[in-house]
Coordinates of C-alpha atoms and ligand atoms in Angstrom, one line a residue:
Chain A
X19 CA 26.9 -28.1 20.6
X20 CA 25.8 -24.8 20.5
X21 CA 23.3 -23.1 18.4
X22 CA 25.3 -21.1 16.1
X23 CA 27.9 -24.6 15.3
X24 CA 24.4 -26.7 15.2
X25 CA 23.0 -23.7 12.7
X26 CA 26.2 -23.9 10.4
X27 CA 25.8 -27.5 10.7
X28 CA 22.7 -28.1 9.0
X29 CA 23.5 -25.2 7.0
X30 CA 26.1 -27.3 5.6
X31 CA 24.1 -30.2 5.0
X32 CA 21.5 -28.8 3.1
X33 CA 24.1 -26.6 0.9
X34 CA 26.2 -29.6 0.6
X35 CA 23.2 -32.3 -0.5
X36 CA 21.6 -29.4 -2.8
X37 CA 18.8 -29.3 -0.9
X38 CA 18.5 -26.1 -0.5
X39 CA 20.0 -23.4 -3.6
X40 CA 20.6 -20.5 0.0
X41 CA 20.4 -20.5 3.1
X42 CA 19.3 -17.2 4.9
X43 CA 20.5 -16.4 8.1
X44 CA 22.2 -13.5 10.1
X45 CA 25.6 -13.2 9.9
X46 CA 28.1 -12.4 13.0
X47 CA 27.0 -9.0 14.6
X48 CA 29.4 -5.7 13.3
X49 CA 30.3 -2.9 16.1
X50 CA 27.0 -2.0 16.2
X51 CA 25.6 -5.1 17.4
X52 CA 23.5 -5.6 14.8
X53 CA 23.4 -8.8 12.5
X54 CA 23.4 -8.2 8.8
X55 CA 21.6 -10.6 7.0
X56 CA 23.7 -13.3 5.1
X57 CA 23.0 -14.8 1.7
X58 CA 24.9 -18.4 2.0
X59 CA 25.0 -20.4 -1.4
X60 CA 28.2 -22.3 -0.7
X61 CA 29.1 -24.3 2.9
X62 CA 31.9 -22.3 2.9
X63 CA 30.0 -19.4 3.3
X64 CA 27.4 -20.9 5.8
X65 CA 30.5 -21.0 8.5
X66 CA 29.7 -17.4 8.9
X67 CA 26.0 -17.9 10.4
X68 CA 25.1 -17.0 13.8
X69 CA 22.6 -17.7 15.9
X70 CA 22.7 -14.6 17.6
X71 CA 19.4 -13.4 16.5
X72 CA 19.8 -9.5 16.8
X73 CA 19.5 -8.9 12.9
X74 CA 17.2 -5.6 12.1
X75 CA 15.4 -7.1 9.3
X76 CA 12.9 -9.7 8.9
X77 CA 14.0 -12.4 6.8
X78 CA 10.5 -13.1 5.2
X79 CA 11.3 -10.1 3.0
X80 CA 14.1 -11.6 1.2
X81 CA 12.2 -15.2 -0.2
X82 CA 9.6 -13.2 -2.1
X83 CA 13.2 -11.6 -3.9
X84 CA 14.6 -15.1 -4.5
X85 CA 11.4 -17.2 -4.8
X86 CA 12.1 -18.3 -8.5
X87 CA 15.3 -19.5 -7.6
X88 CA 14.4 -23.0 -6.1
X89 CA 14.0 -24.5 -3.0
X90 CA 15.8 -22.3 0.2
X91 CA 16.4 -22.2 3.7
X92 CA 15.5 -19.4 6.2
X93 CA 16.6 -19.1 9.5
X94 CA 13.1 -18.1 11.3
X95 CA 12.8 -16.3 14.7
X96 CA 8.7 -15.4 15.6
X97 CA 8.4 -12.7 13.3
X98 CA 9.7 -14.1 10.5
X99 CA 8.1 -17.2 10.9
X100 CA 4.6 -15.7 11.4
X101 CA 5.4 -13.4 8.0
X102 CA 5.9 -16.5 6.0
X103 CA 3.0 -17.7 7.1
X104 CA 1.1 -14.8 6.0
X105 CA 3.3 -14.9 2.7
X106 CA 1.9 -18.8 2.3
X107 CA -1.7 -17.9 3.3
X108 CA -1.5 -15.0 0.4
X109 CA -0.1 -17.6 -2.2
X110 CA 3.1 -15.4 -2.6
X111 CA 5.2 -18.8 -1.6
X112 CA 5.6 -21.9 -1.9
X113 CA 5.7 -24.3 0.7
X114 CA 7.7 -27.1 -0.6
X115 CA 10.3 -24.4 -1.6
X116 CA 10.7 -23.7 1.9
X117 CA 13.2 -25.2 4.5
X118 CA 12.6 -23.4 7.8
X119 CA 15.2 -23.4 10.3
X120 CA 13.2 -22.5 13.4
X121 CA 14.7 -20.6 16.3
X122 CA 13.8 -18.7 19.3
X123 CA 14.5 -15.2 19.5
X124 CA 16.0 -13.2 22.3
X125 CA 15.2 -9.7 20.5
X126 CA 16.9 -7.3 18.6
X127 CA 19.6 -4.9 21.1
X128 CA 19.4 -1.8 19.4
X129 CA 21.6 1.3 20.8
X130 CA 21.9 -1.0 23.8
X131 CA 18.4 -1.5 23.8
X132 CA 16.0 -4.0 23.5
X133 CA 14.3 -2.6 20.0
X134 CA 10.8 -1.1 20.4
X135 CA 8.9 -4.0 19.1
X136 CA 10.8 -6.9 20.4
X137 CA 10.3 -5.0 24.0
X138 CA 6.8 -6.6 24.0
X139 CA 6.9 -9.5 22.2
X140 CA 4.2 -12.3 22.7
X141 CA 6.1 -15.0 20.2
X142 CA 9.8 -15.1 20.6
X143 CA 9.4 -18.7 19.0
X144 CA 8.7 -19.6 15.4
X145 CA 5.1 -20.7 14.4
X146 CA 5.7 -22.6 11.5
X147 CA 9.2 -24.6 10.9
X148 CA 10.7 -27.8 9.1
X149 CA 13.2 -28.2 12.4
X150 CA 14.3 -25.8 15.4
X151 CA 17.6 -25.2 16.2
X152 CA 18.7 -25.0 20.0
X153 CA 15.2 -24.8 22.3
X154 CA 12.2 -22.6 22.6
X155 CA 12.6 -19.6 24.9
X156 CA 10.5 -18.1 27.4
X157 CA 8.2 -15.3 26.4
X158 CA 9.5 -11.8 27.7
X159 CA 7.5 -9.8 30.3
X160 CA 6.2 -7.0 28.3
X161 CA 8.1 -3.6 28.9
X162 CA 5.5 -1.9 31.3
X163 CA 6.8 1.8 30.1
X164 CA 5.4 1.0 26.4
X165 CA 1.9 -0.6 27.8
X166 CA 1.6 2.7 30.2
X167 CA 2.4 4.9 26.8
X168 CA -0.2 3.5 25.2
X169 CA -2.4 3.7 27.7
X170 CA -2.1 7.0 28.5
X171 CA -2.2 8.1 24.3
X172 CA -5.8 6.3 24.6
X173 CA -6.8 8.4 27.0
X174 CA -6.2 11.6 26.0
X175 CA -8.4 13.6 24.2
X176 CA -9.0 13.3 20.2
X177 CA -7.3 16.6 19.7
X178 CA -4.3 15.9 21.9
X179 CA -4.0 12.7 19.9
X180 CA -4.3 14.5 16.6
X181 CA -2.2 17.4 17.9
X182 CA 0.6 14.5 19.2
X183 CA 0.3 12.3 15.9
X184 CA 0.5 15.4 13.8
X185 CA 4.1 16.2 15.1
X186 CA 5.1 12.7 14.5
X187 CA 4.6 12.4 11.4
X188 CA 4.8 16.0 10.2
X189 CA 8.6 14.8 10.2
X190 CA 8.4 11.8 7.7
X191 CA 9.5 12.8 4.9
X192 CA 7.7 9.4 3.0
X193 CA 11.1 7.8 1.5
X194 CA 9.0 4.5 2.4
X195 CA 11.6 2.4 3.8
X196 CA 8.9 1.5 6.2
X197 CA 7.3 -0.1 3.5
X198 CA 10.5 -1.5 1.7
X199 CA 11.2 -3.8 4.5
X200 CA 8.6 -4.9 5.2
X201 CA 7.9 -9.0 3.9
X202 CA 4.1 -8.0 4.0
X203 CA 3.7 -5.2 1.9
X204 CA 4.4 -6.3 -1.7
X205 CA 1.9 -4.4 -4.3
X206 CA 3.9 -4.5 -7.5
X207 CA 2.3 -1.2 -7.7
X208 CA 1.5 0.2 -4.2
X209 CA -0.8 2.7 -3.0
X210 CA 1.5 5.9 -2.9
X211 CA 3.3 5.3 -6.9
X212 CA 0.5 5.1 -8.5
X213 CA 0.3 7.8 -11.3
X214 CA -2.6 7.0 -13.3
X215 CA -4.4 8.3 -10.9
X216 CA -2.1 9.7 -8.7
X217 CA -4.2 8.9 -5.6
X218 CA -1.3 10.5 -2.9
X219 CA 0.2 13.7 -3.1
X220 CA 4.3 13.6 -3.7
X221 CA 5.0 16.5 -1.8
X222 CA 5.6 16.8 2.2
X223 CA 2.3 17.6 3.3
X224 CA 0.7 16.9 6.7
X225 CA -2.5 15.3 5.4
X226 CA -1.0 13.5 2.9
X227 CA 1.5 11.8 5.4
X228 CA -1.5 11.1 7.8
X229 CA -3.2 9.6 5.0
X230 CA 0.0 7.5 4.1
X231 CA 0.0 6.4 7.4
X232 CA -3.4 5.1 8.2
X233 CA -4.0 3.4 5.0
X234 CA -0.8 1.8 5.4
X235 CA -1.5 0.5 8.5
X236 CA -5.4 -0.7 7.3
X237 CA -3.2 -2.2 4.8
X238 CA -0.8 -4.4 7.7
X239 CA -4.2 -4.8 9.3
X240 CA -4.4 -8.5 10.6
X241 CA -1.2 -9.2 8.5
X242 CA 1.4 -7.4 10.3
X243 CA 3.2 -9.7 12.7
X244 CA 5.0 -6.9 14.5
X245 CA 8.3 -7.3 14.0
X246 CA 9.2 -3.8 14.3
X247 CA 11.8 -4.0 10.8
X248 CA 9.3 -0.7 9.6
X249 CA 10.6 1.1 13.0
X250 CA 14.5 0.3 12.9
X251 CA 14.4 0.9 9.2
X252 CA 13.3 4.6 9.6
X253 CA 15.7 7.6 9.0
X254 CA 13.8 9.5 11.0
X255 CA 12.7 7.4 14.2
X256 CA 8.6 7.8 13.7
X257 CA 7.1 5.8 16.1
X258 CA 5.4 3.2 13.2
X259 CA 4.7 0.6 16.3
X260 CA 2.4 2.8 18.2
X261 CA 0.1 1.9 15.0
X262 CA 0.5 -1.3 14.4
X263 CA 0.3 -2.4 18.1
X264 CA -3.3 -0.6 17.9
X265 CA -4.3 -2.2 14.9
X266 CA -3.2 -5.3 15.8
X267 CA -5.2 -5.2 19.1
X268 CA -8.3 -4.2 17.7
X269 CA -8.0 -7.3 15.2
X270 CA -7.2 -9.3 18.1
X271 CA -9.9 -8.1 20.0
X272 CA -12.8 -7.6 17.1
X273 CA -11.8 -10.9 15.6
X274 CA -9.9 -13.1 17.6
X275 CA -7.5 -13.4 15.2
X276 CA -3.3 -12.6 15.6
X277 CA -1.7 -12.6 12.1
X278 CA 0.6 -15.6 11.4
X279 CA 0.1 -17.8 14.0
X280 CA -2.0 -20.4 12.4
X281 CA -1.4 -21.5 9.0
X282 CA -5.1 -22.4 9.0
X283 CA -7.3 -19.5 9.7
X284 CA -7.4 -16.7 7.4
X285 CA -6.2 -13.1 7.3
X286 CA -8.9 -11.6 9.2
X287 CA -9.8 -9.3 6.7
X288 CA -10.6 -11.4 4.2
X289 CA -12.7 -13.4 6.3
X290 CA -16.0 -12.5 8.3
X291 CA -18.7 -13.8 10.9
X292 CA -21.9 -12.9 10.0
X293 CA -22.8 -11.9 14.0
X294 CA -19.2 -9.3 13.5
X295 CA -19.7 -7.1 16.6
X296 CA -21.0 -3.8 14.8
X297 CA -22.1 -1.6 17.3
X298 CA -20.5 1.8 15.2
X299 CA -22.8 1.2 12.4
X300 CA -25.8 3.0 12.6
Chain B
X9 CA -14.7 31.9 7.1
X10 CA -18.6 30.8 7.7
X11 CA -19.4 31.2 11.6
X12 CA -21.1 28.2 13.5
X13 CA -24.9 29.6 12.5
X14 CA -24.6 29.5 9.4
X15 CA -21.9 26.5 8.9
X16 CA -23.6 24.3 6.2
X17 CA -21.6 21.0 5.9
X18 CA -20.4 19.0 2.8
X19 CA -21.2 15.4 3.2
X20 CA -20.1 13.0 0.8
X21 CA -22.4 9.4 0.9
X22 CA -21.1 6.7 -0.6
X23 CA -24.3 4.4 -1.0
X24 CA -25.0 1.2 -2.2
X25 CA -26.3 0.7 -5.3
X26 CA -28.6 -1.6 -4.2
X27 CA -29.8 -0.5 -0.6
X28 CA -28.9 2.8 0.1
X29 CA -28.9 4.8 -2.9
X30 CA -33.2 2.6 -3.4
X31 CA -33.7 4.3 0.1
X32 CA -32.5 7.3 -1.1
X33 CA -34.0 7.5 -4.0
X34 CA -37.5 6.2 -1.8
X35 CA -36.8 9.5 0.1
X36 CA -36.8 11.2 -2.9
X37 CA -40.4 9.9 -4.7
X38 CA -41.9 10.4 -1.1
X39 CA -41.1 14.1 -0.7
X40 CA -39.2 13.7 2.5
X41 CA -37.1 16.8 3.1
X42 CA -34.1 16.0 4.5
X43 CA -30.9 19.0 4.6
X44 CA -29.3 19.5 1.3
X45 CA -25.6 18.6 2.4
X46 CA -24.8 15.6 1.1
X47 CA -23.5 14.7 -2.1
X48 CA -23.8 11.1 -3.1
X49 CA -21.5 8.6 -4.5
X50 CA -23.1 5.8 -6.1
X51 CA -20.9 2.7 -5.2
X52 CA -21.9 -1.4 -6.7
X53 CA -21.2 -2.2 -2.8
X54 CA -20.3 -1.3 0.4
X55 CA -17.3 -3.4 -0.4
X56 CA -16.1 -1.5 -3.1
X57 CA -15.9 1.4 -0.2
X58 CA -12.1 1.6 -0.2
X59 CA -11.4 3.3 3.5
X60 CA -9.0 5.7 0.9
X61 CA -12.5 7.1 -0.8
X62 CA -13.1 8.0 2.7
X63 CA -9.9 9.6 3.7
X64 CA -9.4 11.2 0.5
X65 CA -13.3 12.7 0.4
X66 CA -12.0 14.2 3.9
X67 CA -8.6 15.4 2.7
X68 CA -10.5 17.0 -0.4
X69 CA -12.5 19.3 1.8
X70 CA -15.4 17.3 2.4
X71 CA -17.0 18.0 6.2
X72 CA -18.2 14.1 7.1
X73 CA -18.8 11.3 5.2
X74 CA -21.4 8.8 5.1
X75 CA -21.2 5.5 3.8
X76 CA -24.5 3.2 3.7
X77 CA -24.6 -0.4 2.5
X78 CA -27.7 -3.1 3.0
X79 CA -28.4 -4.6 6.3
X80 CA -26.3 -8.0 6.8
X81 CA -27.7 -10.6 4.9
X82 CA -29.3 -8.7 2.2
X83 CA -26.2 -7.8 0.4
X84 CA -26.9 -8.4 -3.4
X85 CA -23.0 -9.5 -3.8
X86 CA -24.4 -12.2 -0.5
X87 CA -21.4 -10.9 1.3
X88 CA -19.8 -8.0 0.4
X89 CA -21.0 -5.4 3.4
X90 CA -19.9 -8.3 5.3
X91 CA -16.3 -7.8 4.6
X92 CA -16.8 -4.4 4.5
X93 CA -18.3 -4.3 7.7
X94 CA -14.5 -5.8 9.2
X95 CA -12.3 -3.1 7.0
X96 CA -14.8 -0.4 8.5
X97 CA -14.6 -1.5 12.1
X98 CA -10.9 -1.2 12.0
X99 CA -10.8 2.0 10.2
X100 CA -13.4 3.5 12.6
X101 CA -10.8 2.5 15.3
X102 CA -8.1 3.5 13.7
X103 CA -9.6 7.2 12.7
X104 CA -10.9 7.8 16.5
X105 CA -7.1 6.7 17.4
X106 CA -6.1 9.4 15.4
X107 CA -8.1 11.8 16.8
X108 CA -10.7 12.0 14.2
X109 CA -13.8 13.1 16.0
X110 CA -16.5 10.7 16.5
X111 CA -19.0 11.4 14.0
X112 CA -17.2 13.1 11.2
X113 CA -17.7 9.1 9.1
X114 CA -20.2 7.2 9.7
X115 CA -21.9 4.0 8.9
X116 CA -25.0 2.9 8.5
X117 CA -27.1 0.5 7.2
X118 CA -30.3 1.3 5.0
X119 CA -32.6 -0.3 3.1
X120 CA -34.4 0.2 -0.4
X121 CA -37.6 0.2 1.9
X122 CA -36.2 2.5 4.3
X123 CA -37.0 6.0 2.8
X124 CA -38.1 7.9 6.1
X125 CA -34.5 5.8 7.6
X126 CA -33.0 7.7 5.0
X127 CA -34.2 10.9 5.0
X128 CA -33.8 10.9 9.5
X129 CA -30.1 9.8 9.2
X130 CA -29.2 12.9 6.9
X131 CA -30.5 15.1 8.9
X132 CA -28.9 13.6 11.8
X133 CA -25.5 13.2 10.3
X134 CA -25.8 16.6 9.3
X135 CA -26.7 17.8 12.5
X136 CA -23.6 16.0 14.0
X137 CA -21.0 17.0 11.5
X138 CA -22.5 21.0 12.1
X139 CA -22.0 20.4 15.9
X140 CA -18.4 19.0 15.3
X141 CA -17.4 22.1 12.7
X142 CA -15.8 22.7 9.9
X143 CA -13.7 19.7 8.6
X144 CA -9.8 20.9 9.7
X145 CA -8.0 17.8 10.7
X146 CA -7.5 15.9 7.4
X147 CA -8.0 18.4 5.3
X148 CA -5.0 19.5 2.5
X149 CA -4.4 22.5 2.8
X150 CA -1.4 23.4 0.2
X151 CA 1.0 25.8 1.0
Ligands
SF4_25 S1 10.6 5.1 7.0 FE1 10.0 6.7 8.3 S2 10.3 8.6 7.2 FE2 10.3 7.0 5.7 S3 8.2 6.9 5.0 FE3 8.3 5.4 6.7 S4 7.7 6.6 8.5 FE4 8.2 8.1 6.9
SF4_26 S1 4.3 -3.3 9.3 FE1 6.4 -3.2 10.3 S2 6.1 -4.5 12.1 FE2 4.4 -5.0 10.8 S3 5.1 -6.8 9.6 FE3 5.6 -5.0 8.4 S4 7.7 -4.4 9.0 FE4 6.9 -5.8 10.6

């Protein structure tokens, strides 16, 4: 059986015992290859899962919109997995509302491409998961041309960085569907809304987008899983990765810690060791 | 526009109620001088240091900023500069990943005993922040 009939499968099952009040899962790809994401409440409407795991958003988003409704299913690739883990660290779920149907992720094909984020993946395979459809797969070689980027953006020289980043984000224009679709940034009142006191300008303003920008990623910092969802869902193509791959390293590398993958150790910034390497303080 | 001579920074310091701002204050009773270009913040912590306080001191005009907390393991709040210490290690990173120069925010750690500490890191701040220039990068400039 494949993955997609043994997906609708248990899909069925749950639906049909009421264990589960949805199942969330991709549905068939449209012309663009892309998945959209499918809300199934009935078994009739779980025959239209796929496995094909090229859907753009991460489904981790979606249980914090339905998490009063009961007990549901999510079909989990790495990303999404790891971002309900950081959603159950952060007590914004439940576990034992939770059926996670674990699978192993090829990567999203956007424009023919493999998307940014999923070009250098390091967990293809769910981290946390009640039972995994189909097998694990094999970890992809990192896309050299994105580790060389980087690379060579390190080593330029603060103001060729600024210059660079300055161009990039002098065109967002801050609609924030960056942070709409994103499963890990959830403030009821975030940041950039607040009026009283405004704390972010509202107009399109250089320093105000820088600003948005590196708070937002302090904000992801040991919490975003990199699923790239912040970069597909962008009007405007800013490169949001280039951030979170370098925050995400220097949490790595500071603190040992990569967000999501164990259930156990907590968000690195809420944690500490009291010997923290702190050789920029004075 | 003030030429490099006579450039006399802004510094905003966020310091610790309990540390900093004592070693400041030290400074003060003792009659160190130390340069006149910083204006201070008193904060409960150097928890409470939101890395936006820092950003937004530097979008507001500001020419460095300084934020001071006590040493690890004397933190009144037993482990707030602690936490602090991880937000500001990845802020740091993040801000010389920008392209923020090195230098225009720093950290530090200071004492309630450490008046003369006090009084050498303003003037070495300040001497840093003068080197580095007015404050242009961050700064909102409205049209
Ligand atoms: S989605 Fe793109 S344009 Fe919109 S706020 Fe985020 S980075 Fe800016
Ligand atoms: S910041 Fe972007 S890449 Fe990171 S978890 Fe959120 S949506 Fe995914």
């Amino acid at each position: 059986m494949d993955r997609s009939e043994k997906l609708r499968q248990r899909a069925r099952e749950l639906l049909e015992k009421k264990e589960v009040v949805m199942v969330i899962g991709f549905g068939p790809p449209s012309d663009s290859g892309i998945s959209p994401v499918l809300f199934a409440t009935t078994p009739e409407e779980a025959e239209n899962l796929t496995a094909s795991t090229s859907c753009a958003q991460n489904l981790a988003n979606y249980l914090l919109k339905v998490r009063d409704r009961g007990r549901v299913a999510v079909v989990a690739r790495g990303c999404d997995a790891r971002s309900i883990t950081v959603l159950l660290q952060e007590n914004q779920l439940k576990r034992e509302n939770l059926h996670i149907l674990g699978i192993g992720c090829e990567g999203v094909i956007e424009n023919g491409r493999k998307s940014t984020a999923c070009a250098v993946c390091r967990h293809p395979n769910p981290t946390i998961y009640d039972e995994l459809i189909g097998e694990p797969v094999p970890a992809p070689e990192p896309d050299p041309e994105i580790l060389k980027a980087d690379q060579e953006f390190e080593q330029l020289s603060p103001d060729e960085r600024w210059e660079r980043l300055s161009a990039e984000l002098d065109r967002c224009i801050r609609c924030y569907a960056c942070r709409q679709v994103c499963p890990n940034c959830y403030c009821p009142v975030c940041f950039v809304d607040a009026s009283m006191p405004q704390l972010l300008g509202r107009t399109h303003n250089l320093s105000d987008n820088m600003v948005y920008h590196i708070i937002r990623a302090l904000h992801m910092a040991g919490r975003c899983v990199e699923c790239g969802a912040c970069h597909r869902a962008c009007p405007v193509g800013i490169d949001l990765m280039r951030f979170n791959r370098r925050v995400a390293k220097t949490v790595r590398e500071r603190f040992g810690c990569d967000a999501g993958t164990d259930l156990n150790q907590a968000p690195a910034l809420t944690g500490f060791k009291p010997d923290d390497p702190q050789e920029f303080i004075q | 526009m003030p030429d490099a001579e006579n450039f006399e920074p802004k510094i905003v310091a966020f310091l610790c109620n309990w540390c900093s701002y004592a070693g400041a204050d030290l400074a003060g009773i003792s009659r160190l001088h130390y340069p006149p270009s910083i204006r201070v913040i008193r904060v409960p912590c150097s928890g409470r240091v939101d890395p936006f306080f820092i950003l937004q001191a530097l979008q507001q005009g500001a020419d460095g900023v300084l934020v001071s907390g006590c040493h690890p393991g004397d933190c009144h709040y037993l482990t707030g500069n602690f936490v602090a210490r991880r937000r500001f290690a990845v802020l740091n990173d993040l801000l010389q990943f920008c392209g923020i120069e090195p230098g225009r925010v720093t950290f530090a750690w200071v004492s309630a005993s450490e008046g003369e500490r006090f009084a050498k890191l303003v003037t070495e701040v300040t001497e840093k922040v003068k080197k580095l220039g007015p404050n242009r990068k961050l700064k909102k400039e409205l049209p």
